Short mmCIF file of C-alpha atoms in Angstrom, two decimals:
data_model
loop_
_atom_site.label_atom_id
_atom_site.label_comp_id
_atom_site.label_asym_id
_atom_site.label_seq_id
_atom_site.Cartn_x
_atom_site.Cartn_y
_atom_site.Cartn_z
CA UNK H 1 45.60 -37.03 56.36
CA UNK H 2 43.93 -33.80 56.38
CA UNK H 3 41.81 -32.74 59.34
CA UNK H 4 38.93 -30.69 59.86
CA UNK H 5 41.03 -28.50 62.15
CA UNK H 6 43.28 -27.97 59.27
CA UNK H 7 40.74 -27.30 56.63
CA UNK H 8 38.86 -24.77 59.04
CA UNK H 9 42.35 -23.16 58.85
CA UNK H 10 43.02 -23.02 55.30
CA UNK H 11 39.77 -21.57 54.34
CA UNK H 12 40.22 -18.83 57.03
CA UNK H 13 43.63 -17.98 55.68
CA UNK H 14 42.25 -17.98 52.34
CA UNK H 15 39.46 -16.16 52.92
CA UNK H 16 41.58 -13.47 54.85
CA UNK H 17 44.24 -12.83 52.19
CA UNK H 18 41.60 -12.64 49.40
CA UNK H 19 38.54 -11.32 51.21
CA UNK H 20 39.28 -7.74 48.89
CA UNK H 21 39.12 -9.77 45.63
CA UNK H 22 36.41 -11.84 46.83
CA UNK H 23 34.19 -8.52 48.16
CA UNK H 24 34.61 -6.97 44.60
CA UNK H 25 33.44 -9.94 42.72
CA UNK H 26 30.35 -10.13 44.83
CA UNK H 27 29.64 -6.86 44.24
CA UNK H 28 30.71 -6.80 40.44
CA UNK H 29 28.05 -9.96 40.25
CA UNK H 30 25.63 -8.20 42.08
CA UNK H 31 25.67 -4.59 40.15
CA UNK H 32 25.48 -7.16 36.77
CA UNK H 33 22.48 -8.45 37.68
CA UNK H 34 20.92 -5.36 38.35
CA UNK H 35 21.99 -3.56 35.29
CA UNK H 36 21.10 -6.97 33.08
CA UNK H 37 17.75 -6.78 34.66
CA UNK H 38 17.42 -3.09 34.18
CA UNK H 39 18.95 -3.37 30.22
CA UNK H 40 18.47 -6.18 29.34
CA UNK H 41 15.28 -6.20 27.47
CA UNK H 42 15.94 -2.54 25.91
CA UNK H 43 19.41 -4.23 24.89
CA UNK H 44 17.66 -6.88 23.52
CA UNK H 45 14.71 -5.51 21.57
CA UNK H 46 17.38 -3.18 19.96
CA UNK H 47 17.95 -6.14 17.33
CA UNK H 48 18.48 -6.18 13.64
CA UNK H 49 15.69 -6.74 11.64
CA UNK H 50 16.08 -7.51 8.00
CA UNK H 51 12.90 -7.79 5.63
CA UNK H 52 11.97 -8.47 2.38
CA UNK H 53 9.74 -6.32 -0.14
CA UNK H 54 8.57 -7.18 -3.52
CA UNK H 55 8.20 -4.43 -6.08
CA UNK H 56 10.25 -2.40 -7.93
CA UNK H 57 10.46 1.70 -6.35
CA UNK H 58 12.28 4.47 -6.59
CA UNK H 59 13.31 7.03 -3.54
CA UNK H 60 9.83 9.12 -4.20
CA UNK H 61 7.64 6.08 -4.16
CA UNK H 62 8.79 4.04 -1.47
CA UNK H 63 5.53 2.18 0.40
CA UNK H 64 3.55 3.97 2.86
CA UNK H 65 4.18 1.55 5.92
CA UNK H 66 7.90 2.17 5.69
CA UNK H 67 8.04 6.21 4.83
CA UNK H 68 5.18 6.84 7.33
CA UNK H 69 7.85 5.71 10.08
CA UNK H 70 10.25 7.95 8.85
CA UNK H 71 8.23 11.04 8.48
CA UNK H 72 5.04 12.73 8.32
CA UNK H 73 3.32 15.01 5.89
CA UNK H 74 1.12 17.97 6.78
CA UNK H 75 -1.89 15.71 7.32
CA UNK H 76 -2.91 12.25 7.87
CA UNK H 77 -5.78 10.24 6.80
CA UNK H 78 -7.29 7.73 9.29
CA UNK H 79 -8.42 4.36 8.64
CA UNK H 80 -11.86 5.23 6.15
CA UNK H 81 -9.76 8.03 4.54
CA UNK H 82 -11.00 11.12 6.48
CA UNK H 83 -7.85 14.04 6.76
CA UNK H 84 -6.81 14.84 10.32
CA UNK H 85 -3.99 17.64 11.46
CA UNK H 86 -0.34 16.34 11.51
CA UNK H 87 2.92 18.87 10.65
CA UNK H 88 -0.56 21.37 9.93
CA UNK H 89 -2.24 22.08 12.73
CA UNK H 90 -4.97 23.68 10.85
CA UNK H 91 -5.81 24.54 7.21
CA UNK H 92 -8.41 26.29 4.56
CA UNK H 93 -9.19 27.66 1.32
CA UNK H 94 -10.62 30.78 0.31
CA UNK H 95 -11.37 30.11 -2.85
CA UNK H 96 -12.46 27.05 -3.19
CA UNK H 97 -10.29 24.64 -3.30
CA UNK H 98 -7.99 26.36 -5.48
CA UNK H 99 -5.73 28.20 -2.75
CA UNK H 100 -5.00 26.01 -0.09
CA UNK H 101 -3.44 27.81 3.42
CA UNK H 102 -1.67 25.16 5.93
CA UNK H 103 -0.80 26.45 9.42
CA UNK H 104 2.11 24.84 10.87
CA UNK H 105 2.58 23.16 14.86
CA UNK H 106 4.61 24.78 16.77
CA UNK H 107 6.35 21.82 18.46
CA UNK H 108 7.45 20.24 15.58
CA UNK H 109 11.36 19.46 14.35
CA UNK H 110 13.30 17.26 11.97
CA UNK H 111 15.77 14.93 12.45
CA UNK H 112 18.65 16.87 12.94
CA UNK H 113 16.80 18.62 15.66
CA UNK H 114 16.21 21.99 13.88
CA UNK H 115 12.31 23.56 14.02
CA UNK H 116 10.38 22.41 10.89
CA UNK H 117 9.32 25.69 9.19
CA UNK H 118 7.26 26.25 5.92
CA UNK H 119 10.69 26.98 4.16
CA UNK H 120 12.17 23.60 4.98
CA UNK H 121 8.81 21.58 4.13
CA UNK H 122 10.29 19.64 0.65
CA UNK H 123 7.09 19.55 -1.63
CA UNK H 124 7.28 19.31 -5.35
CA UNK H 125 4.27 19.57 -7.34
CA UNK H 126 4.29 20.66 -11.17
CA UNK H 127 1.70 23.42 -12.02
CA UNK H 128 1.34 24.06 -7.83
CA UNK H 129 2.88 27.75 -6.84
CA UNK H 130 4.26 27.46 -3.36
CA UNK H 131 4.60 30.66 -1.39
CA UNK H 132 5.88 31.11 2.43
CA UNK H 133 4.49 34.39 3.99
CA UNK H 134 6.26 33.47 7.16
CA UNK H 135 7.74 30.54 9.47
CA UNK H 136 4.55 28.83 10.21
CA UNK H 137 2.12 29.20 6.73
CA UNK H 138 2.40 27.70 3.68
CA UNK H 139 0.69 28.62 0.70
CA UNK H 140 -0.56 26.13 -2.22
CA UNK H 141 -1.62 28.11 -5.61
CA UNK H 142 -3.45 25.23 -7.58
CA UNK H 143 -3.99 25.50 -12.05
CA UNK H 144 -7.48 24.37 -10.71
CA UNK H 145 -9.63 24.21 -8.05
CA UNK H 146 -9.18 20.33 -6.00
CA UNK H 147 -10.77 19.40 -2.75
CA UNK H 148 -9.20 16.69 -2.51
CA UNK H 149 -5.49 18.65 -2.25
CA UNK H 150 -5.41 18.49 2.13
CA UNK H 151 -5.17 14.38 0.86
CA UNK H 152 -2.35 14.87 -1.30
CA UNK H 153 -0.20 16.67 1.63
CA UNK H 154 -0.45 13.96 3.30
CA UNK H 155 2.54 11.83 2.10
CA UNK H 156 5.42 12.78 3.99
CA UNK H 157 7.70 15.35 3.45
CA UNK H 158 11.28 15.51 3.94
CA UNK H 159 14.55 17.54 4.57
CA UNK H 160 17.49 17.20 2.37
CA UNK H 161 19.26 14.40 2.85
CA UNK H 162 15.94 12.72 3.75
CA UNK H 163 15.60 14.11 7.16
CA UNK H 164 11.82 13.26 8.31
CA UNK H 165 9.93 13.82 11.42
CA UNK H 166 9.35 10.09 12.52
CA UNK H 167 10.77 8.11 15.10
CA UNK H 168 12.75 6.07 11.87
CA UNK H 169 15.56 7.54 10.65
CA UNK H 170 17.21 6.57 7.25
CA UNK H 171 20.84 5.49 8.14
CA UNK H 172 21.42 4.03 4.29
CA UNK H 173 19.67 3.83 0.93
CA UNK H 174 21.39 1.57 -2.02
CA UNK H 175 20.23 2.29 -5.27
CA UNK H 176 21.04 1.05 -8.90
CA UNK H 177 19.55 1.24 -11.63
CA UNK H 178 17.37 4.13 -10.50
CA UNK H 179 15.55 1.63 -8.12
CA UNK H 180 16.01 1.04 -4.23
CA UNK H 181 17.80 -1.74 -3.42
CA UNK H 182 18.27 -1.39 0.03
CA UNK H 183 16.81 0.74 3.04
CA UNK H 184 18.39 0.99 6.53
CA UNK H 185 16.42 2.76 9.17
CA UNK H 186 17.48 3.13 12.53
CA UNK H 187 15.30 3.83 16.06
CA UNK H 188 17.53 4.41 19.13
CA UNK H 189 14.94 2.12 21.10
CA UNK H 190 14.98 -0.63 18.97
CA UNK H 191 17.68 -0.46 16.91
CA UNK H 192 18.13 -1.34 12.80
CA UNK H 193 15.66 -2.75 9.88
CA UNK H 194 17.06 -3.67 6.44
CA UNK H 195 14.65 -3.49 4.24
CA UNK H 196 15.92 -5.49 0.68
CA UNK H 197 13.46 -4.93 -2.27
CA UNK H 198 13.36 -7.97 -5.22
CA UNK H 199 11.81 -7.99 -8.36
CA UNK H 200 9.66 -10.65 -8.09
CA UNK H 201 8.43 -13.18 -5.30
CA UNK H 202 10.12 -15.89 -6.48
CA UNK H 203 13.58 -13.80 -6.01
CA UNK H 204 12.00 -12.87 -2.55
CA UNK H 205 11.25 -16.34 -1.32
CA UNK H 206 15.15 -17.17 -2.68
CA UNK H 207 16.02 -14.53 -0.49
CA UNK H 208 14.23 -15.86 2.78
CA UNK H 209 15.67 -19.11 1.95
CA UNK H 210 19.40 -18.18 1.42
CA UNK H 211 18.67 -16.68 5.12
CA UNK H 212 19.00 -12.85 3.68
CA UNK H 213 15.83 -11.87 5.06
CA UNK H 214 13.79 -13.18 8.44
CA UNK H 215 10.56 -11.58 6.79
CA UNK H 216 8.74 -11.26 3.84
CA UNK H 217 6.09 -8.98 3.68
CA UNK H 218 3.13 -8.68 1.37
CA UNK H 219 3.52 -11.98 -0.31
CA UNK H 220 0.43 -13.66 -2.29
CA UNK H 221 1.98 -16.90 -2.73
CA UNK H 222 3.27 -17.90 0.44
CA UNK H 223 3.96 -21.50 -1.05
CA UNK H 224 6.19 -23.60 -0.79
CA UNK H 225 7.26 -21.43 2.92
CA UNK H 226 3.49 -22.12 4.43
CA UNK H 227 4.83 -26.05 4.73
CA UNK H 228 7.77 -25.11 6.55
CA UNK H 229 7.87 -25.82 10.68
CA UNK H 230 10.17 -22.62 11.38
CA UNK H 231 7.77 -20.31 9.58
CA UNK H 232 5.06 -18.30 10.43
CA UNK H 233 2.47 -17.12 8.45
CA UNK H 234 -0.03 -14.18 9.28
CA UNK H 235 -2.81 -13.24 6.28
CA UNK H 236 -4.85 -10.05 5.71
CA UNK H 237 -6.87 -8.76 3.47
CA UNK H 238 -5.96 -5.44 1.24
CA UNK H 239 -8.74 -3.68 1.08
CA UNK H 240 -6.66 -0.80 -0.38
CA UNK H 241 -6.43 -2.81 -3.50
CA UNK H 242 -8.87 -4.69 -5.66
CA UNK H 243 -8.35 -7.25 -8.45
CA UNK H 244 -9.72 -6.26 -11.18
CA UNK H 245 -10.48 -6.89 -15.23
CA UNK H 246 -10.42 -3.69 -17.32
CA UNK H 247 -12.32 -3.68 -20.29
CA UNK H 248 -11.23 -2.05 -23.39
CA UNK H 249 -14.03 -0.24 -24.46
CA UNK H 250 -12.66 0.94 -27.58
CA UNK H 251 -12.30 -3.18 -28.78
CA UNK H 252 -15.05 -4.26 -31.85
CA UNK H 253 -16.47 -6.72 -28.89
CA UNK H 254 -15.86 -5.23 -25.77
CA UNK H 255 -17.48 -2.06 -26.82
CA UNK H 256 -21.18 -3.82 -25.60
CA UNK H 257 -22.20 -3.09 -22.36
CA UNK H 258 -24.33 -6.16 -22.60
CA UNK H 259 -21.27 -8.45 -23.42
CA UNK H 260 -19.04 -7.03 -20.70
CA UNK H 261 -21.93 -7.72 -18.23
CA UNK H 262 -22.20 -11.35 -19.35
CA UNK H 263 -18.27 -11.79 -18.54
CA UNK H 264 -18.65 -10.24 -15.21
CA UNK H 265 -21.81 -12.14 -14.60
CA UNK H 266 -19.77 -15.71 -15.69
CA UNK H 267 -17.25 -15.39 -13.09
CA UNK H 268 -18.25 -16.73 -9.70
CA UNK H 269 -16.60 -13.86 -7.27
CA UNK H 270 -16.91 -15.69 -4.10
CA UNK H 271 -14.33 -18.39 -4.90
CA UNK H 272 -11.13 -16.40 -4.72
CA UNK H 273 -8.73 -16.14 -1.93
CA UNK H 274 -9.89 -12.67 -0.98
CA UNK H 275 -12.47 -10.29 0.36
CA UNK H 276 -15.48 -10.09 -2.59
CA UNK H 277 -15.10 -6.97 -4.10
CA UNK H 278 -18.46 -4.98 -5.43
CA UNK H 279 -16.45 -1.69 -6.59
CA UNK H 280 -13.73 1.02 -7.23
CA UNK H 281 -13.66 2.10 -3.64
CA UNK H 282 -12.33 0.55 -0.27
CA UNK H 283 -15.18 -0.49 1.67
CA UNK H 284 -13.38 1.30 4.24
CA UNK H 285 -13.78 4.99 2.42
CA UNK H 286 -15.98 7.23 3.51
CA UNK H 287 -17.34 7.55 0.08
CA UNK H 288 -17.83 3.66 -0.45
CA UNK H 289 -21.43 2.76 -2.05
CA UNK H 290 -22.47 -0.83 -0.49
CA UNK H 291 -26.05 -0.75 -3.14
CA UNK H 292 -24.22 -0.91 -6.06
CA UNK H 293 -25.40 -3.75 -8.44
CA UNK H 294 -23.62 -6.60 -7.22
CA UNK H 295 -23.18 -8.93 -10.32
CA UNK H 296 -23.88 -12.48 -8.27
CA UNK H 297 -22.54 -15.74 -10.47
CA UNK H 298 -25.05 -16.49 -12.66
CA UNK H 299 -24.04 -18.48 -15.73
CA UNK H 300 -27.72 -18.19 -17.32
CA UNK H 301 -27.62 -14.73 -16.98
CA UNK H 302 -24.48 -14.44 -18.89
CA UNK H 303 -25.45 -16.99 -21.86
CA UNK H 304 -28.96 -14.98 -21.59
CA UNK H 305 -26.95 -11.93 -22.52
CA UNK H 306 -25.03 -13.41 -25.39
CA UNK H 307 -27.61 -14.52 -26.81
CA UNK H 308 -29.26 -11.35 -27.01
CA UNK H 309 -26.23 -9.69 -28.77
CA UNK H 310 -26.86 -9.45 -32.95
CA UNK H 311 -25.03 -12.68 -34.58
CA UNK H 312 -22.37 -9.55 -36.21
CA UNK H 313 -21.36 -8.91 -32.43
CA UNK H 314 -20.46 -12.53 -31.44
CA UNK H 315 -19.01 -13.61 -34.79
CA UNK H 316 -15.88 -15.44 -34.57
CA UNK H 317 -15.68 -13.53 -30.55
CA UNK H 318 -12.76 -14.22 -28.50
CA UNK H 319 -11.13 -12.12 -26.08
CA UNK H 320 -7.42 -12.35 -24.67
CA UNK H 321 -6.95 -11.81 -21.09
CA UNK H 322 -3.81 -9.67 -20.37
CA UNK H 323 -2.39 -10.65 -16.97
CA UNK H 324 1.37 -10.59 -14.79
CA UNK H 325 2.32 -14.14 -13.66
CA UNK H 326 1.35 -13.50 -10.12
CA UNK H 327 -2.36 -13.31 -11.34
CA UNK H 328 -1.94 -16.08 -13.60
CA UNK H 329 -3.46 -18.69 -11.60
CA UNK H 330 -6.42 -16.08 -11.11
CA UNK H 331 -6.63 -15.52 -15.16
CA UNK H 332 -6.82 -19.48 -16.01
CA UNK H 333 -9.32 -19.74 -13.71
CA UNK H 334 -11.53 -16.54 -14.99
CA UNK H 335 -10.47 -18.10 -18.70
CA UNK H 336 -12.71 -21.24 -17.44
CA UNK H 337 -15.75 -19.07 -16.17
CA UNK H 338 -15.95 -17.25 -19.34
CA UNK H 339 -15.32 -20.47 -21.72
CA UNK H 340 -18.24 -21.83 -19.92
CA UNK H 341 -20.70 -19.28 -21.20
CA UNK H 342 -19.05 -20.12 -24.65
CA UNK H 343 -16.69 -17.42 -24.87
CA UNK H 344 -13.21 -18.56 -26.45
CA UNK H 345 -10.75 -16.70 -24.27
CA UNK H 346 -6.63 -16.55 -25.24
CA UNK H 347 -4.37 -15.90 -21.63
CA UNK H 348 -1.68 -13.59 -22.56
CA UNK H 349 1.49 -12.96 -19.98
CA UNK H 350 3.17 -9.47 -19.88
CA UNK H 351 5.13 -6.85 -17.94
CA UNK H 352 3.44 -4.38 -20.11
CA UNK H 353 0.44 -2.89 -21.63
CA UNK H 354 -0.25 -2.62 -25.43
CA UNK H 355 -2.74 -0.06 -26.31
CA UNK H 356 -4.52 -2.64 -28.50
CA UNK H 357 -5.27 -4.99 -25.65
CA UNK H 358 -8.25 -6.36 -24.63
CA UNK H 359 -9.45 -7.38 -21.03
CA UNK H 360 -6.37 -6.56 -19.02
CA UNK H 361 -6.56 -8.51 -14.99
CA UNK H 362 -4.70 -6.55 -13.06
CA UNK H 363 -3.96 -5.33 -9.10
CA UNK H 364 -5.61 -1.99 -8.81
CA UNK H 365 -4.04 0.30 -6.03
CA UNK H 366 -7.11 2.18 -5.08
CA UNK H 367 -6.60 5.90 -4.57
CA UNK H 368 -6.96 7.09 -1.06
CA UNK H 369 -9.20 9.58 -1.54
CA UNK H 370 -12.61 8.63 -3.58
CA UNK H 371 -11.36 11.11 -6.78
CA UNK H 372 -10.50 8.81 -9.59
CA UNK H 373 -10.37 11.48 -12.27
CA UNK H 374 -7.49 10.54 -13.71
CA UNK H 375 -8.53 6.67 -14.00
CA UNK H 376 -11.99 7.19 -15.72
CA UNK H 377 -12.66 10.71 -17.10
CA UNK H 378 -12.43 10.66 -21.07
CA UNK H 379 -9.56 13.41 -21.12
CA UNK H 380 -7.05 11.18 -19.45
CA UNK H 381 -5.72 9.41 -22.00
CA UNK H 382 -2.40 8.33 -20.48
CA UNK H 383 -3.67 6.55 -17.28
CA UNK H 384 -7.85 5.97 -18.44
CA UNK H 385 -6.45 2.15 -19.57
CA UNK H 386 -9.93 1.30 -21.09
CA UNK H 387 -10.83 4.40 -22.35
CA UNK H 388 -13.59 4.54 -21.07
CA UNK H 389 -15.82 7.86 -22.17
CA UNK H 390 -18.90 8.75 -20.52
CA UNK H 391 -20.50 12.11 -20.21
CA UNK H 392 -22.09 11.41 -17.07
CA UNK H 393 -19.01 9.82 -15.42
CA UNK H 394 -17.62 13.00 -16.56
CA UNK H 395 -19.29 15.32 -14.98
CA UNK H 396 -19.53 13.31 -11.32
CA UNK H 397 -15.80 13.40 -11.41
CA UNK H 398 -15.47 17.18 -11.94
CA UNK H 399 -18.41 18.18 -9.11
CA UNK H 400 -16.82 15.58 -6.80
CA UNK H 401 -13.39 17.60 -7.33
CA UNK H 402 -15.29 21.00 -6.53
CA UNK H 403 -17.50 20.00 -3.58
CA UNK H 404 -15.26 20.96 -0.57
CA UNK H 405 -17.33 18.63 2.47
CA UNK H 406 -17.19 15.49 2.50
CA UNK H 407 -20.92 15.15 3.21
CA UNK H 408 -21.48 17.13 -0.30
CA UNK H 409 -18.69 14.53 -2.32
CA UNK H 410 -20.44 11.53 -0.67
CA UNK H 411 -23.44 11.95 -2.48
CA UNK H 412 -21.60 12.60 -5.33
CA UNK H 413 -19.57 9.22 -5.38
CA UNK H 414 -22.19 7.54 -4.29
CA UNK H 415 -23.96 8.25 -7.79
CA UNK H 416 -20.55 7.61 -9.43
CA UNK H 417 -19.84 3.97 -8.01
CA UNK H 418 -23.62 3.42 -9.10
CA UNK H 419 -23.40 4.32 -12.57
CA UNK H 420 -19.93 3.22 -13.31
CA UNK H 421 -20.42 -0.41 -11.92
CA UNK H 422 -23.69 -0.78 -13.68
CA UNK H 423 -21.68 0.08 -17.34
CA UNK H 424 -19.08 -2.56 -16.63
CA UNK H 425 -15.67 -0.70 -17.88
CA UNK H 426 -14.10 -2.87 -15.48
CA UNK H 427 -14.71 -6.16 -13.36
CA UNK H 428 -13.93 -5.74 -9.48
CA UNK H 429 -13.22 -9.07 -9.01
CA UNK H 430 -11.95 -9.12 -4.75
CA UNK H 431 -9.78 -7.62 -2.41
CA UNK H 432 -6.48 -9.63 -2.69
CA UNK H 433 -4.90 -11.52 0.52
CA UNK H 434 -1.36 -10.72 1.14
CA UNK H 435 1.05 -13.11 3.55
CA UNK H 436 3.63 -11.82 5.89
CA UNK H 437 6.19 -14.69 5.96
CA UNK H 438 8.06 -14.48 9.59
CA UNK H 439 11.00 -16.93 10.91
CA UNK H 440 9.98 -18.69 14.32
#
């Protein structure tokens, strides 16, 4: 039987033949802890984050939030659109607005760690002559003079081999087709994102499903994912967009100001899942006009205005409502507002546009600078979609792309948001709300 005497003297022997071993495990343990404590959460944050986009781009149109990581451009815009310094530390025009002079920083260097200098900086605009006097200055000759050019610079630029500026750095880029497929950034912080573009939500969701992404970003159908218990769901309104139903002012019916009022009139603006819209402008731009007429529901207002219209103008009237399937929910219930007020209305489905169409309901990116030239002014026949021609729209446009302050283009665009919502080429319908779909 074993005594305590004898036990004493077994752990002592022990202890003395392996008291090196033991002393270097203690410490081993001990230096663990401290470097686990010390590591451990930049160790962890630098994860792998894989995310899901919908939309269809190519490598010169990827979306803002992820390029903006990657690099910068030679300004930046701040939250109501106003342009601040960024690669430029300083810029002007002599001529106004038709010779543009950017002044590079002077602490300032790509990826690869070599300076950024005007001859690296990796813009390509057609009819713009780019000269560099020297390291720091570049030199935009404009066709035309454009105040609103310091906005365009600011969409990031990039070194060959698409070398930015940002604290993201593009590891991979799969592309088929002509389209992105895949985009791998990396952040020696915080490690990798995957970001895996799909046609359509429905291919998205599949995605987030099979497990191939743990987010989904910008999703306006977050169903059937909202009823799952391992998902989280966080909504916002885009303000930078606007729903909206573009009239064809060229159509037999649709060329009535009085009968496009009545349709925007019919539909009751408030009962969408999104931000009421009252215009062509964020209502975060500093050129955003909040006394514009706001076209409240009013269904006796509408029928009032029908009835006002000449029996040739109504006769046998029906109007089909061009949509994509994402809005088509949004289109059968706008089909109902304007059937109400008597109007037969015929929901179309399409990827495309014919130049014969209608009323088209679409998701209109707004520009980020107030300019919309090339959406309303008669000569623009390739992106004006309801050519739309008014002399007095005209001329705003032109004076608000040759007044060089923004105090000067305010007023300006303020008379412009007026008089184009009053003539009804379009519908501004409401903000959209977009999901981002995480994984608890």
């Amino acid at each position: 039987m074993l005594t305590l005497r004898y036990l004493v003297r077994l752990i002592r022997a022990f202890l003395t033949r392996f008291k090196g071993i033991l002393f270097l495990s203690f410490a081993l343990g001990i230096l663990s802890f401290v470097i686990l404590n010390l590591l451990g959460p930049t160790l962890l944050s630098r994860s792998t984050k894989k995310i899901g986009i919908t939309g269809r781009f190519r490598t010169d149109n990827l979306p803002d939030f992820i390029i903006n990581n990657v690099s910068d451009g030679l300004t930046k815009l701040d939250e109501s659109g106003v342009v601040e310094p960024s690669l430029a530390s300083s810029w002007e025009t002599p001529d106004k607005g038709k010779t543009w002079f950017f002044y590079l920083r002077d602490d300032i260097y790509w990826q690869d760690g070599k300076k950024v200098t005007s001859e690296t900086i990796g813009y390509d605009f057609s009819d713009v002559e780019i000269e560099t006097p020297d390291e720091k200055t570049v030199i935009f000759k404009l066709s035309n003079a454009f105040s609103p050019f310091p906005t365009v610079v600011s969409k990031p630029t990039f070194k060959k081999g698409l070398l930015g500026t940002g604290e993201w750095r593009v590891k991979n880029i799969t592309v088929a087709g002509g389209y992105v497929q895949e985009l791998v950034l990396t952040n020696k912080e915080e490690g990798k994102i995957i970001y895996r573009f799909y046609p359509t939500e429905e291919r998205a969701k599949l995605a987030y499903k099979l497990g191939h992404v743990d987010r989904l970003i910008n999703i306006y159908d977050p169903t059937p994912l909202d009823s799952w218990k391992s998902v989280e769901i966080v909504k916002e309104s885009n303000d930078n967009q606007v729903v909206s139903i573009f009239f064809n002012v060229q159509d037999k019916y649709l060329s009535e100001k009085s009968l496009r009022q009545a349709l925007v009139y019919a539909i009751d603006k408030e009962s969408f899942d999104g931000e009421r819209a009252y215009g062509p402008l964020s209502p975060t731009s500093w050129g955003y006009n909040p006394q514009v007429k706001t076209y409240g529901y009013d269904e006796s207002r509408a029928k009032e205005l029908i009835e006002e219209l000449d029996e040739e103008q109504t006769k046998d009237l029906e109007i089909k409502l061009l949509t994509t399937p994402i809005l088509l929910p949004t289109a059968e219930r706008i089909a109902k507002y304007w059937e109400a007020i008597g109007v037969k209305t015929v929901l179309q489905v399409s990827s495309g546009v014919p130049a014969d169409y209608q009323a088209l309901l679409a998701v209109f990116e707004i520009p980020k600078d107030p300019d919309q030239y090339s959406i309303w002014h008669s000569t623009q026949s390739s992106t004006n979609i309801s050519n739309y021609q008014d002399p007095r729209i005209d001329k705003l446009l032109e004076d608000g792309r040759a007044e060089l302050t923004i105090l000067e283009r305010s007023k300006v665009y303020l008379d412009f948001q007026r008089y184009l919502v009053e003539d009804s080429p379009a519908a501004f319908i409401y903000h959209p709300t977009s999901y981002t779909v995480n994984r608890k």
